[in-house]
Amino acid sequence: MLIPCPHCGTRPVEEFTFLGDATVTRPTSLEPSSMDAWMDYVYLRDNPRGDYTEYVHHSGGCRAWLVVKRNTDTHEVDSAVATKTMKAKT
Amino acid sequence: MHRVSSLQTIAIQGRFGADKGAPGVTLSVVHPLAIAMVIARNGKSKALKDALASLKSVNVLWAGPDQYYVQSAAKSEAALYTELKTKLANIASVTDQSHGRITIRISGPKARAVLAKGTPIDLYTDEFPVGKSALTQMAHVGVHITRTGKDEFTLSVFRGFSESFWEWLTSQAAEFGYQVS
Ligand SMILES: [Zn+2]
């Protein structure tokens, strides 16, 4: 699988570290009542077959965090965008 | 004070590997070298580029998004660091890396062939022209590579990896014959 890093160009998957789903939102509350939301965020992740958007670190290259859209079934990579250039989720 | 390279006792000068004809590559340790890592503050990419372009007697190498290695063989590490700290105040963060990294020069007709064994980067001249730098991995070691001539590159690695990287590099060069100078 080849990933088109916006800084480095197209590089093989061996240079990257995968973190996981980039579409989930981190809970903001630290209250005990938000435990379920944290449980969901930290542990209960989907493992979809098909389109997937995830955080990827170019650890063996420019060390930038990227958001990569790819297909877990066909290994087709749709896009790779540097998180630094994205708007923060509100 | 005399600075000792981490490859001082490892990079022994001489001719090694295949011994027929001219050596395929020549390896040398670029030492001593003053090195500083420079990272732009938020929104200061352009200001940093302009400031770096006005510096004299230094090499400015791309080292990631809004990040550069500034190198100088002519200036002392303290002089380079102090100069950058002053000139880049409020534009960039500066870290002295002179003792943190080791730079190896590889040149010769087989330089590209040796490096191609380790990196997925296309080192063909059209894709990777003189002056271009890239960050990659060779033998699981993070390498900052710069083309300095048609058949000449510099490789920079963390000094802690220098011995094992040297061992890997010389193993790859052995089939072509190599000179350490
Ligand atoms: Zn990259």
Tab-separated table of C-alpha atoms and ligand atoms in Angstrom:
chain	number	residue	atom	x	y	z
A	1	MET	CA	0.000	0.000	0.000
A	2	LEU	CA	1.332	3.425	-0.992
A	3	ILE	CA	0.381	6.599	0.881
A	4	PRO	CA	0.728	10.013	-0.788
A	5	CYS	CA	2.234	12.111	2.018
A	6	PRO	CA	1.570	15.797	1.303
A	7	HIS	CA	5.106	16.631	2.479
A	8	CYS	CA	7.218	13.713	1.261
A	9	GLY	CA	5.464	12.333	-1.795
A	10	THR	CA	4.306	8.755	-2.260
A	11	ARG	CA	5.829	6.401	0.296
A	12	PRO	CA	5.318	2.741	1.239
A	13	VAL	CA	3.155	1.781	4.221
A	14	GLU	CA	6.224	0.578	6.182
A	15	GLU	CA	7.137	4.218	6.878
A	16	PHE	CA	3.802	4.931	8.625
A	17	THR	CA	2.270	4.236	12.049
A	18	PHE	CA	-1.514	3.854	12.279
A	19	LEU	CA	-3.430	5.286	15.220
A	20	GLY	CA	-7.071	4.624	14.379
A	21	ASP	CA	-10.439	6.170	13.564
A	22	ALA	CA	-10.214	9.902	12.839
A	23	THR	CA	-13.963	10.460	12.873
A	24	VAL	CA	-14.659	9.864	16.581
A	25	THR	CA	-14.747	12.869	18.918
A	26	ARG	CA	-12.925	12.867	22.248
A	27	PRO	CA	-15.308	13.540	25.165
A	28	THR	CA	-14.595	16.799	26.932
A	29	SER	CA	-16.215	16.097	30.298
A	30	LEU	CA	-14.200	14.517	33.132
A	31	GLU	CA	-17.348	13.938	35.257
A	32	PRO	CA	-18.023	10.328	36.393
A	33	SER	CA	-21.333	10.545	34.549
A	34	SER	CA	-19.489	10.707	31.226
A	35	MET	CA	-17.834	7.314	31.826
A	36	ASP	CA	-19.949	5.669	29.132
A	37	ALA	CA	-18.860	8.231	26.559
A	38	TRP	CA	-15.193	7.632	27.476
A	39	MET	CA	-15.659	3.849	27.366
A	40	ASP	CA	-17.104	4.225	23.892
A	41	TYR	CA	-14.335	6.576	22.743
A	42	VAL	CA	-11.379	4.638	24.119
A	43	TYR	CA	-12.376	0.989	23.682
A	44	LEU	CA	-15.440	0.480	21.522
A	45	ARG	CA	-14.037	1.108	18.080
A	46	ASP	CA	-15.541	-0.189	14.838
A	47	ASN	CA	-13.486	-2.314	12.500
A	48	PRO	CA	-15.167	-1.513	9.208
A	49	ARG	CA	-14.727	-3.259	5.906
A	50	GLY	CA	-14.610	-0.606	3.201
A	51	ASP	CA	-14.115	3.139	3.502
A	52	TYR	CA	-12.169	4.227	6.549
A	53	THR	CA	-10.773	7.571	7.723
A	54	GLU	CA	-7.909	7.315	10.164
A	55	TYR	CA	-5.030	9.126	11.809
A	56	VAL	CA	-1.668	8.083	10.410
A	57	HIS	CA	1.773	9.238	11.574
A	58	HIS	CA	4.566	9.481	9.017
A	59	SER	CA	6.958	8.175	11.649
A	60	GLY	CA	9.593	7.051	9.145
A	61	GLY	CA	9.508	10.327	7.221
A	62	CYS	CA	8.441	13.879	8.001
A	63	ARG	CA	6.913	12.878	11.389
A	64	ALA	CA	3.691	14.733	10.568
A	65	TRP	CA	0.226	13.501	11.503
A	66	LEU	CA	-2.029	12.846	8.541
A	67	VAL	CA	-5.654	11.909	8.027
A	68	VAL	CA	-5.801	9.163	5.429
A	69	LYS	CA	-8.974	8.022	3.683
A	70	ARG	CA	-8.608	4.492	2.410
A	71	ASN	CA	-10.555	1.345	1.681
A	72	THR	CA	-9.737	-1.495	4.093
A	73	ASP	CA	-11.109	-4.011	1.596
A	74	THR	CA	-9.354	-2.997	-1.632
A	75	HIS	CA	-6.404	-1.115	-0.045
A	76	GLU	CA	-7.137	1.815	-2.331
A	77	VAL	CA	-5.970	5.106	-0.813
A	78	ASP	CA	-8.248	8.024	-1.546
A	79	SER	CA	-6.438	10.952	0.101
A	80	ALA	CA	-3.883	11.966	2.713
A	81	VAL	CA	-4.116	15.381	4.342
A	82	ALA	CA	-1.860	16.929	7.019
A	83	THR	CA	-3.841	17.412	10.246
A	84	LYS	CA	-2.096	20.765	10.719
A	85	THR	CA	-3.938	22.168	7.701
A	86	MET	CA	-7.352	20.879	8.876
A	87	LYS	CA	-9.864	22.791	10.954
A	88	ALA	CA	-10.191	21.614	14.554
A	89	LYS	CA	-13.414	19.760	15.340
A	90	THR	CA	-15.751	21.830	17.466
B	1	MET	CA	38.241	21.508	22.756
B	2	HIS	CA	38.675	18.723	20.208
B	3	ARG	CA	35.417	17.073	19.194
B	4	VAL	CA	35.521	13.349	18.457
B	5	SER	CA	33.201	11.876	15.842
B	6	SER	CA	31.126	8.866	16.930
B	7	LEU	CA	32.644	7.051	13.933
B	8	GLN	CA	36.233	8.027	14.830
B	9	THR	CA	37.365	4.458	15.487
B	10	ILE	CA	34.802	2.814	13.160
B	11	ALA	CA	35.311	4.551	9.814
B	12	ILE	CA	38.833	3.269	9.139
B	13	GLN	CA	40.401	4.763	6.025
B	14	GLY	CA	41.320	2.474	3.150
B	15	ARG	CA	39.983	0.341	0.321
B	16	PHE	CA	37.460	-2.392	1.170
B	17	GLY	CA	35.126	-4.868	-0.504
B	18	ALA	CA	35.489	-5.819	-4.171
B	19	ASP	CA	39.030	-4.856	-5.166
B	20	LYS	CA	38.926	-4.987	-8.982
B	21	GLY	CA	39.064	-1.599	-10.758
B	22	ALA	CA	38.073	1.760	-9.312
B	23	PRO	CA	35.936	1.741	-6.131
B	24	GLY	CA	32.188	2.006	-6.792
B	25	VAL	CA	31.718	4.492	-3.967
B	26	THR	CA	33.751	6.641	-1.610
B	27	LEU	CA	32.519	7.154	1.955
B	28	SER	CA	33.614	9.870	4.334
B	29	VAL	CA	32.431	11.257	7.643
B	30	VAL	CA	31.641	14.982	7.489
B	31	HIS	CA	33.143	16.148	10.760
B	32	PRO	CA	33.128	18.470	12.590
B	33	LEU	CA	29.905	20.095	11.429
B	34	ALA	CA	27.742	22.631	13.247
B	35	ILE	CA	24.083	21.617	12.914
B	36	ALA	CA	20.937	23.332	14.168
B	37	MET	CA	17.342	22.233	13.797
B	38	VAL	CA	15.015	25.123	13.042
B	39	ILE	CA	11.216	24.861	13.293
B	40	ALA	CA	8.898	27.704	12.278
B	41	ARG	CA	6.514	29.139	14.864
B	42	ASN	CA	2.825	29.104	13.931
B	43	GLY	CA	2.147	31.257	10.879
B	44	LYS	CA	5.831	32.098	10.364
B	45	SER	CA	6.633	29.763	7.445
B	46	LYS	CA	7.261	32.558	4.978
B	47	ALA	CA	9.157	34.756	7.468
B	48	LEU	CA	11.432	31.814	8.283
B	49	LYS	CA	12.114	31.056	4.612
B	50	ASP	CA	13.089	34.686	4.017
B	51	ALA	CA	15.287	34.854	7.120
B	52	LEU	CA	17.072	31.608	6.212
B	53	ALA	CA	17.726	32.851	2.670
B	54	SER	CA	19.646	35.839	4.035
B	55	LEU	CA	22.109	33.737	6.080
B	56	LYS	CA	25.719	33.449	4.917
B	57	SER	CA	28.179	30.500	4.996
B	58	VAL	CA	25.483	27.990	5.901
B	59	ASN	CA	23.616	25.156	4.191
B	60	VAL	CA	19.861	25.189	4.695
B	61	LEU	CA	18.269	21.777	4.169
B	62	TRP	CA	14.564	20.917	4.219
B	63	ALA	CA	13.840	18.567	7.128
B	64	GLY	CA	10.054	18.311	7.289
B	65	PRO	CA	7.081	20.697	7.085
B	66	ASP	CA	8.330	24.136	8.225
B	67	GLN	CA	11.497	22.457	9.538
B	68	TYR	CA	15.098	22.825	8.398
B	69	TYR	CA	18.597	21.720	9.274
B	70	VAL	CA	21.036	24.600	9.128
B	71	GLN	CA	24.596	23.341	8.758
B	72	SER	CA	27.961	25.005	8.675
B	73	ALA	CA	31.470	23.609	8.467
B	74	ALA	CA	32.945	27.110	8.773
B	75	LYS	CA	31.197	28.228	11.979
B	76	SER	CA	31.545	26.754	15.447
B	77	GLU	CA	28.433	25.097	16.882
B	78	ALA	CA	28.079	27.862	19.503
B	79	ALA	CA	28.453	30.600	16.884
B	80	LEU	CA	25.864	29.044	14.595
B	81	TYR	CA	23.375	28.474	17.425
B	82	THR	CA	23.777	31.995	18.810
B	83	GLU	CA	23.450	33.564	15.374
B	84	LEU	CA	20.245	31.635	14.616
B	85	LYS	CA	18.776	32.319	18.067
B	86	THR	CA	19.251	36.042	17.488
B	87	LYS	CA	18.224	36.283	13.835
B	88	LEU	CA	15.239	33.942	14.135
B	89	ALA	CA	13.863	35.304	17.413
B	90	ASN	CA	10.036	35.046	17.417
B	91	ILE	CA	10.127	33.332	14.008
B	92	ALA	CA	11.417	29.874	14.838
B	93	SER	CA	12.601	27.526	17.570
B	94	VAL	CA	16.272	26.591	17.330
B	95	THR	CA	17.950	23.458	18.740
B	96	ASP	CA	21.625	22.622	18.539
B	97	GLN	CA	22.086	19.183	16.944
B	98	SER	CA	25.840	19.275	16.317
B	99	HIS	CA	26.496	16.435	18.755
B	100	GLY	CA	23.196	14.701	18.049
B	101	ARG	CA	23.654	13.760	14.421
B	102	ILE	CA	26.413	12.340	12.281
B	103	THR	CA	26.733	13.071	8.564
B	104	ILE	CA	28.219	10.642	6.061
B	105	ARG	CA	29.054	11.563	2.462
B	106	ILE	CA	28.700	8.905	-0.219
B	107	SER	CA	29.924	9.562	-3.729
B	108	GLY	CA	30.861	7.657	-6.851
B	109	PRO	CA	29.225	5.911	-9.832
B	110	LYS	CA	27.512	3.329	-7.593
B	111	ALA	CA	26.242	5.727	-4.906
B	112	ARG	CA	22.670	5.554	-6.168
B	113	ALA	CA	22.815	1.775	-6.474
B	114	VAL	CA	23.977	1.433	-2.854
B	115	LEU	CA	21.273	3.757	-1.495
B	116	ALA	CA	18.532	2.170	-3.604
B	117	LYS	CA	19.028	-0.990	-1.544
B	118	GLY	CA	17.834	0.880	1.531
B	119	THR	CA	15.313	3.539	0.616
B	120	PRO	CA	12.046	3.514	-1.340
B	121	ILE	CA	12.764	7.081	-2.553
B	122	ASP	CA	13.241	7.445	-6.300
B	123	LEU	CA	16.808	8.756	-6.543
B	124	TYR	CA	16.702	9.304	-10.306
B	125	THR	CA	18.069	12.808	-11.002
B	126	ASP	CA	14.803	14.173	-12.460
B	127	GLU	CA	12.879	13.130	-9.341
B	128	PHE	CA	15.586	13.886	-6.812
B	129	PRO	CA	17.728	16.770	-8.115
B	130	VAL	CA	20.860	18.304	-6.569
B	131	GLY	CA	19.992	20.276	-3.432
B	132	LYS	CA	16.871	18.257	-2.602
B	133	SER	CA	16.531	16.665	0.843
B	134	ALA	CA	14.176	13.947	2.067
B	135	LEU	CA	13.430	12.048	5.264
B	136	THR	CA	13.301	8.294	4.979
B	137	GLN	CA	14.402	5.054	6.575
B	138	MET	CA	17.259	2.732	5.687
B	139	ALA	CA	17.722	-0.511	7.609
B	140	HIS	CA	15.078	0.739	10.102
B	141	VAL	CA	17.161	3.840	10.841
B	142	GLY	CA	15.717	7.318	10.234
B	143	VAL	CA	17.878	8.995	7.590
B	144	HIS	CA	17.952	12.565	6.337
B	145	ILE	CA	19.275	12.379	2.788
B	146	THR	CA	20.432	15.238	0.546
B	147	ARG	CA	21.703	15.084	-3.023
B	148	THR	CA	24.849	17.214	-3.212
B	149	GLY	CA	25.949	16.235	-6.733
B	150	LYS	CA	25.053	13.986	-9.659
B	151	ASP	CA	26.651	11.006	-7.922
B	152	GLU	CA	27.013	12.440	-4.425
B	153	PHE	CA	24.711	12.385	-1.382
B	154	THR	CA	24.960	13.169	2.317
B	155	LEU	CA	23.230	10.973	4.872
B	156	SER	CA	22.512	12.220	8.367
B	157	VAL	CA	21.454	9.908	11.233
B	158	PHE	CA	21.192	10.156	15.023
B	159	ARG	CA	24.685	9.548	16.402
B	160	GLY	CA	23.441	6.631	18.514
B	161	PHE	CA	22.618	4.792	15.277
B	162	SER	CA	25.813	5.774	13.492
B	163	GLU	CA	27.789	2.596	14.178
B	164	SER	CA	25.042	0.193	13.115
B	165	PHE	CA	24.168	2.388	10.136
B	166	TRP	CA	27.816	2.455	9.062
B	167	GLU	CA	27.924	-1.335	9.294
B	168	TRP	CA	24.834	-1.621	7.084
B	169	LEU	CA	26.083	0.972	4.582
B	170	THR	CA	29.490	-0.641	4.145
B	171	SER	CA	27.886	-4.096	3.745
B	172	GLN	CA	25.761	-2.732	0.884
B	173	ALA	CA	28.778	-1.031	-0.702
B	174	ALA	CA	31.070	-4.067	-0.472
B	175	GLU	CA	29.991	-5.660	-3.776
B	176	PHE	CA	31.024	-2.492	-5.668
B	177	GLY	CA	34.239	-1.918	-3.705
B	178	TYR	CA	34.474	1.164	-1.491
B	179	GLN	CA	37.035	3.649	-0.356
B	180	VAL	CA	36.845	5.273	3.077
B	181	SER	CA	38.576	8.636	3.049
C	1	ZN	ZN	5.798	12.674	5.198
